[in-house]
Amino acid sequence: MARGSATYQLALDPAPPVRHLGGYERFVEFCTGQGVEAAELAADPVRLFGFLRTFGQDIAADAALKQAAGVFAGNTLARARPDAEWTAYEGAPAMVGTDGLQFEVGRLLDALREVDEATLQGFITKVSEWAGDRPDEPIVQPQPAPLPAARAYVPPVLPEDTYYAEDGSVIPYGRRWGDGPPDTDSYSVTSHPERFAGLHLVARALIDHLAAVYDVEVREDNAVAADLVVDVRDVVAPIRVMPRAAGAAPLTFVLTGFPGVVVHAGVLHDFPFPVCGCDACDETVQTEADRLERMVLSVAAGGYAERYPVGRRRWREYALSAFDGSGAESGKGEPGPIDEARLSEAEIQLRDVPGGWEPWPLRQR
């Protein structure tokens, strides 16, 4: 994605989710011609799949009929769950589903006609499980506590350097690709990683701030690098900052030789700075420093929450509310390569903070 900036205005009446599309009348007529009630198929996705497989050749031979059948199938899937909806993006085919599973109805019709019986049964099982799931309750958005102005964090001044391409021209990091897409070969190239060296300076400044303002224990030890849930190579300095309060989330900073910083927050989530660092992403030390500072200060202010396990798929989830009210973010996904013992321990720990991690205790002056 090309980097850039834009101004947005919050819609007073945001558009509701699309759960039903028109344009399927041709398919209803086809069902009637086969002696089948379309309403019965709409109430039973498995029966609909069987019908589409049986008459797949006839449907595929008529473009208008295939289009109508796709709309009908998408509406049936959207009906199967209260949180399912249609989505469409410019230049991409329409999809229907939820955050956890999306269906491209055009490909679905082709697949139902072409796959073998074992694959079909596996797909039907997957859809049946998906349809039987209920949407998870949204994670509680944490509310950070404001820090007294006298104890506010003062960011360090980052050095400003100029970087050059092979042809001697200046590289305008952060604006390198203008309004267009990155060069296709820039995704596999990382030039001038040294431009992120200032992140080590920011991490040290944040650690000093946390130690001065909050009642914490700071430990710089190679052993604390094991707090990360991802494998990080070329570790330069691992520092854990542990608040002296049971309900407050610890932070572990791992400075890497890239150079970069990975922060482990709470029990199950790591946050890398920069996220990638390749030429295509066009990140800058200033934007990554801003992200790092906002994330760390928000956790300390009590603006961080985690959940595990979430739903039948036992995902992990986090929510972060900015300490200064500037915004919020969240993320959810599979736990990844985390051993079961650690996941079990995290599940127990997170039961004690269902509303999010507490603000760190302030150091008494």
Coordinates of C-alpha atoms in Angstrom, one line a residue:
M1 CA 0.0 0.0 0.0
A2 CA 1.2 3.5 -0.8
R3 CA 1.9 5.6 2.2
G4 CA 0.1 9.0 2.4
S5 CA -2.1 11.2 4.4
A6 CA -5.8 12.1 4.3
T7 CA -8.4 14.0 6.2
Y8 CA -11.5 12.0 7.3
Q9 CA -14.8 13.2 8.7
L10 CA -16.9 10.9 10.8
A11 CA -20.2 10.1 9.1
L12 CA -23.2 11.1 11.2
D13 CA -25.2 8.1 9.9
P14 CA -22.7 5.4 8.9
A15 CA -24.0 3.0 6.2
P16 CA -25.5 -0.1 7.7
P17 CA -24.0 -3.5 6.8
V18 CA -25.3 -5.1 3.6
R19 CA -26.9 -8.4 4.4
H20 CA -29.2 -8.9 1.4
L21 CA -28.6 -8.1 -2.3
G22 CA -31.2 -8.1 -5.1
G23 CA -30.8 -9.6 -8.5
Y24 CA -31.5 -13.3 -7.9
E25 CA -34.9 -13.6 -9.6
R26 CA -33.5 -15.6 -12.5
F27 CA -32.2 -18.2 -10.1
V28 CA -35.6 -18.4 -8.3
E29 CA -37.2 -19.1 -11.7
F30 CA -34.7 -21.8 -12.4
C31 CA -35.4 -23.5 -9.0
T32 CA -39.1 -23.4 -9.8
G33 CA -38.4 -25.1 -13.1
Q34 CA -36.7 -27.9 -11.3
G35 CA -39.6 -28.4 -8.9
V36 CA -37.7 -26.9 -5.9
E37 CA -38.8 -24.1 -3.6
A38 CA -36.1 -21.4 -3.5
A39 CA -37.2 -20.4 0.0
E40 CA -36.3 -23.9 1.3
L41 CA -32.8 -23.6 -0.2
A42 CA -32.3 -20.2 1.3
A43 CA -33.0 -21.6 4.8
D44 CA -30.5 -24.5 4.4
P45 CA -27.0 -23.7 3.0
V46 CA -26.1 -27.4 2.9
R47 CA -29.1 -28.2 0.7
L48 CA -28.4 -25.2 -1.4
F49 CA -24.8 -26.5 -2.0
G50 CA -26.1 -29.9 -3.1
F51 CA -28.5 -28.2 -5.5
L52 CA -25.8 -26.0 -7.0
R53 CA -23.5 -29.0 -7.4
T54 CA -26.2 -31.0 -9.1
F55 CA -27.2 -28.3 -11.6
G56 CA -23.8 -26.6 -11.8
Q57 CA -23.2 -27.3 -15.5
D58 CA -26.6 -25.8 -16.5
I59 CA -26.1 -22.7 -14.2
A60 CA -22.5 -22.1 -15.5
A61 CA -23.7 -22.2 -19.1
D62 CA -25.9 -19.1 -18.5
A63 CA -24.0 -16.0 -17.4
A64 CA -27.1 -14.2 -16.1
L65 CA -28.2 -17.3 -14.2
K66 CA -24.8 -17.8 -12.7
Q67 CA -24.8 -14.2 -11.5
A68 CA -28.2 -14.6 -10.0
A69 CA -27.2 -17.9 -8.3
G70 CA -24.1 -16.2 -6.8
V71 CA -26.3 -13.5 -5.3
F72 CA -28.7 -16.0 -3.9
A73 CA -25.9 -18.1 -2.4
G74 CA -24.3 -15.0 -0.9
N75 CA -27.6 -14.0 0.7
T76 CA -28.0 -17.5 2.1
L77 CA -24.6 -17.3 3.7
A78 CA -25.3 -13.8 5.1
R79 CA -28.5 -15.1 6.6
A80 CA -26.7 -18.0 8.3
R81 CA -25.1 -15.7 10.9
P82 CA -26.2 -12.4 12.4
D83 CA -22.7 -10.8 11.9
A84 CA -22.3 -11.9 8.3
E85 CA -22.5 -9.3 5.5
W86 CA -21.5 -8.5 2.0
T87 CA -18.4 -6.5 1.3
A88 CA -16.9 -5.2 -1.9
Y89 CA -13.8 -3.2 -2.7
E90 CA -12.9 -1.4 -5.9
G91 CA -11.3 -3.8 -8.4
A92 CA -12.1 -6.9 -6.3
P93 CA -15.0 -9.4 -6.4
A94 CA -17.8 -9.2 -3.9
M95 CA -17.4 -11.3 -0.8
V96 CA -19.8 -12.4 1.9
G97 CA -19.0 -13.6 5.4
T98 CA -17.5 -12.4 8.7
D99 CA -14.1 -11.3 10.0
G100 CA -13.1 -14.9 10.5
L101 CA -14.3 -16.4 7.2
Q102 CA -15.1 -14.8 3.8
F103 CA -16.6 -16.4 0.7
E104 CA -16.1 -15.3 -2.9
V105 CA -19.4 -16.4 -4.3
G106 CA -18.3 -16.6 -7.9
R107 CA -15.5 -19.0 -7.1
L108 CA -17.8 -20.9 -4.7
L109 CA -20.1 -21.8 -7.5
D110 CA -17.2 -23.1 -9.6
A111 CA -15.7 -25.1 -6.7
L112 CA -19.0 -26.8 -5.8
R113 CA -19.2 -28.1 -9.4
E114 CA -15.6 -29.2 -9.7
V115 CA -14.3 -30.5 -6.4
D116 CA -14.4 -34.2 -5.4
E117 CA -16.8 -35.6 -2.9
A118 CA -14.4 -35.7 0.1
T119 CA -13.4 -32.0 -0.5
L120 CA -17.1 -31.1 -0.7
Q121 CA -17.9 -32.7 2.6
G122 CA -15.0 -31.0 4.2
F123 CA -16.2 -27.7 3.0
I124 CA -19.8 -28.4 4.1
T125 CA -18.5 -29.2 7.6
K126 CA -16.5 -26.0 7.7
V127 CA -19.5 -23.9 6.7
S128 CA -21.8 -25.7 9.1
E129 CA -19.4 -25.0 12.0
W130 CA -19.1 -21.4 10.9
A131 CA -22.9 -21.0 10.7
G132 CA -23.3 -22.5 14.1
D133 CA -20.9 -20.1 15.7
R134 CA -22.2 -17.0 17.3
P135 CA -20.3 -13.7 17.2
D136 CA -18.0 -13.0 20.1
E137 CA -18.8 -10.2 22.5
P138 CA -16.6 -7.2 21.6
I139 CA -13.6 -6.8 23.8
V140 CA -13.9 -4.1 26.5
Q141 CA -12.2 -1.0 25.2
P142 CA -9.9 0.1 28.1
Q143 CA -10.0 3.6 29.5
P144 CA -6.5 5.0 30.2
A145 CA -6.0 7.2 33.3
P146 CA -4.5 10.7 32.5
L147 CA -1.0 11.3 33.8
P148 CA -0.3 14.5 35.8
A149 CA 1.1 17.2 33.5
A150 CA 4.1 17.6 35.7
R151 CA 5.1 13.9 35.0
A152 CA 4.5 14.0 31.3
Y153 CA 6.9 12.2 29.0
V154 CA 9.3 14.3 27.0
P155 CA 10.4 12.7 23.8
P156 CA 14.1 12.8 22.8
V157 CA 15.2 14.8 19.8
L158 CA 16.0 12.4 17.0
P159 CA 18.9 13.0 14.7
E160 CA 18.1 14.0 11.2
D161 CA 20.1 12.3 8.4
T162 CA 19.9 12.3 4.7
Y163 CA 20.0 9.1 2.7
Y164 CA 20.9 8.6 -0.9
A165 CA 19.9 6.1 -3.6
E166 CA 22.5 4.4 -5.8
D167 CA 22.2 7.2 -8.4
G168 CA 23.0 9.8 -5.8
S169 CA 19.5 11.2 -5.4
V170 CA 18.1 11.9 -2.0
I171 CA 15.5 9.3 -0.8
P172 CA 12.5 11.1 0.7
Y173 CA 11.5 8.4 3.2
G174 CA 7.9 8.7 4.1
R175 CA 7.0 10.2 0.7
R176 CA 9.1 8.0 -1.5
W177 CA 6.2 6.7 -3.7
G178 CA 4.0 9.8 -3.7
D179 CA 0.4 8.9 -4.5
G180 CA 1.3 5.8 -6.5
P181 CA 2.1 2.3 -5.6
P182 CA 5.6 1.2 -4.6
D183 CA 8.0 -0.4 -7.2
T184 CA 7.3 -4.1 -7.4
D185 CA 10.9 -5.0 -6.6
S186 CA 11.0 -2.7 -3.5
Y187 CA 9.2 -5.3 -1.4
S188 CA 12.2 -7.5 -1.1
V189 CA 14.7 -4.7 -0.5
T190 CA 15.7 -3.0 2.8
S191 CA 18.0 -0.1 2.1
H192 CA 19.4 2.1 4.9
P193 CA 18.1 0.2 7.9
E194 CA 20.3 2.5 10.0
R195 CA 17.6 5.1 9.6
F196 CA 15.8 3.4 12.4
A197 CA 18.7 3.6 14.9
G198 CA 16.8 6.4 16.7
L199 CA 14.3 3.9 17.9
H200 CA 16.9 2.6 20.4
L201 CA 17.2 6.1 21.8
V202 CA 13.4 6.4 22.1
A203 CA 13.1 3.0 23.8
R204 CA 15.8 4.0 26.4
A205 CA 14.0 7.4 27.0
L206 CA 10.7 5.6 27.5
I207 CA 12.3 3.2 30.0
D208 CA 13.9 6.1 31.9
H209 CA 10.5 7.8 32.0
L210 CA 8.7 4.8 33.2
A211 CA 11.2 4.2 36.0
A212 CA 11.0 7.9 37.1
V213 CA 7.2 8.2 37.1
Y214 CA 5.9 4.7 38.0
D215 CA 6.6 2.2 40.8
V216 CA 8.4 -0.4 38.7
E217 CA 11.3 -2.8 38.7
V218 CA 13.6 -2.6 35.7
R219 CA 15.7 -5.6 34.8
E220 CA 18.1 -5.7 31.9
D221 CA 19.0 -9.3 31.4
N222 CA 19.3 -11.6 28.3
A223 CA 16.9 -14.0 30.0
V224 CA 14.0 -11.6 29.7
A225 CA 14.1 -11.8 25.9
A226 CA 12.2 -15.1 26.4
D227 CA 9.1 -12.9 27.2
L228 CA 8.6 -12.4 23.5
V229 CA 6.2 -14.8 21.7
V230 CA 8.0 -14.4 18.4
D231 CA 11.5 -15.5 17.5
V232 CA 13.7 -12.4 17.3
R233 CA 17.3 -12.7 16.1
D234 CA 20.2 -10.4 16.8
V235 CA 19.1 -9.3 20.2
V236 CA 21.1 -6.3 21.4
A237 CA 19.5 -5.4 24.8
P238 CA 16.4 -7.0 26.5
I239 CA 14.9 -4.9 29.3
R240 CA 11.8 -5.8 31.3
V241 CA 9.8 -3.0 33.1
M242 CA 7.6 -4.7 35.7
P243 CA 5.0 -2.5 37.5
R244 CA 4.6 -3.3 41.2
A245 CA 0.9 -4.1 40.9
A246 CA -0.6 -7.4 40.1
G247 CA -3.2 -6.1 37.7
A248 CA -0.8 -3.9 35.6
A249 CA 0.7 -5.2 32.4
P250 CA 4.5 -5.6 32.2
L251 CA 6.5 -4.4 29.3
T252 CA 9.6 -6.0 27.8
F253 CA 11.7 -4.0 25.4
V254 CA 14.0 -6.0 23.1
L255 CA 16.4 -3.8 21.1
T256 CA 17.6 -5.5 18.0
G257 CA 20.5 -5.1 15.7
F258 CA 18.3 -4.3 12.7
P259 CA 18.1 -1.7 14.3
G260 CA 14.6 -1.8 15.8
V261 CA 12.6 -2.5 18.9
V262 CA 10.1 -5.2 19.7
V263 CA 7.9 -4.6 22.8
H264 CA 6.1 -7.4 24.6
A265 CA 3.0 -6.1 26.4
G266 CA 1.1 -8.1 29.0
V267 CA 1.2 -11.8 28.4
L268 CA 0.5 -12.7 24.8
H269 CA 1.3 -9.8 22.4
D270 CA 4.4 -8.5 20.7
F271 CA 4.6 -5.2 18.9
P272 CA 7.5 -4.6 16.4
F273 CA 8.9 -1.2 15.5
P274 CA 9.3 -0.9 12.6
V275 CA 6.6 -3.4 11.5
C276 CA 8.6 -4.2 8.3
G277 CA 11.3 -1.8 7.3
C278 CA 11.4 -2.7 3.6
D279 CA 11.6 0.0 1.0
A280 CA 8.0 -0.6 -0.2
C281 CA 6.6 0.1 3.3
D282 CA 8.5 3.4 3.4
E283 CA 8.4 3.7 7.2
T284 CA 10.4 6.5 8.9
V285 CA 12.0 6.6 12.3
Q286 CA 9.7 9.5 13.3
T287 CA 6.4 7.7 12.5
E288 CA 7.7 4.5 14.2
A289 CA 8.9 6.5 17.2
D290 CA 5.4 8.0 17.5
R291 CA 3.9 4.6 17.4
L292 CA 6.3 3.2 20.0
E293 CA 5.7 6.1 22.4
R294 CA 1.9 6.0 22.0
M295 CA 1.8 2.2 22.6
V296 CA 4.1 2.2 25.7
L297 CA 2.5 5.2 27.3
S298 CA -1.0 3.9 26.7
V299 CA -0.1 0.5 28.3
A300 CA 1.3 2.3 31.4
A301 CA -1.9 4.5 31.6
G302 CA -4.1 1.4 31.7
G303 CA -5.2 1.7 28.1
Y304 CA -4.5 -1.9 27.2
A305 CA -6.6 -5.1 27.3
E306 CA -6.0 -8.7 26.3
R307 CA -8.3 -11.7 25.9
Y308 CA -7.6 -15.4 25.5
P309 CA -9.2 -17.7 24.5
V310 CA -11.8 -16.0 22.2
G311 CA -14.5 -18.1 20.6
R312 CA -14.5 -21.7 19.4
R313 CA -11.3 -21.0 17.5
R314 CA -9.5 -19.9 20.7
W315 CA -8.0 -16.8 19.3
R316 CA -6.0 -14.2 21.2
E317 CA -7.1 -10.5 21.1
Y318 CA -5.9 -7.1 22.3
A319 CA -7.3 -3.6 22.4
L320 CA -5.3 -0.4 22.9
S321 CA -6.7 3.0 23.7
A322 CA -4.3 5.9 23.3
F323 CA -3.3 7.6 26.5
D324 CA -4.0 11.0 25.0
G325 CA -7.4 10.1 23.5
S326 CA -6.0 10.3 19.9
G327 CA -7.4 6.9 18.9
A328 CA -7.7 3.2 19.5
E329 CA -6.6 0.0 17.8
S330 CA -7.3 -3.7 18.2
G331 CA -6.3 -7.0 16.8
K332 CA -7.3 -10.7 16.9
G333 CA -6.0 -13.9 15.5
E334 CA -4.7 -17.4 16.1
P335 CA -2.1 -17.7 18.9
G336 CA 0.6 -18.9 16.5
P337 CA 3.6 -20.8 17.7
I338 CA 3.0 -20.4 21.4
D339 CA 3.3 -23.6 23.5
E340 CA 0.2 -24.9 25.3
A341 CA 1.7 -24.3 28.8
R342 CA 2.2 -20.6 28.1
L343 CA -1.3 -20.3 26.7
S344 CA -2.8 -22.0 29.7
E345 CA -0.9 -19.7 32.1
A346 CA -2.0 -16.7 30.1
E347 CA -5.6 -17.8 30.2
I348 CA -5.4 -18.0 34.0
Q349 CA -3.7 -14.6 34.3
L350 CA -6.2 -12.8 32.0
R351 CA -9.2 -14.0 34.1
D352 CA -8.0 -11.5 36.7
V353 CA -8.2 -8.5 34.3
P354 CA -11.4 -9.0 32.3
G355 CA -11.9 -5.3 31.9
G356 CA -8.3 -4.7 30.8
W357 CA -5.0 -4.1 32.5
E358 CA -4.9 -1.6 35.3
P359 CA -2.9 1.7 35.2
W360 CA 0.6 1.4 36.6
P361 CA 1.0 2.7 40.1
L362 CA 2.7 6.0 40.3
R363 CA 6.0 6.4 42.2
Q364 CA 5.6 8.3 45.4
R365 CA 7.7 11.5 45.5

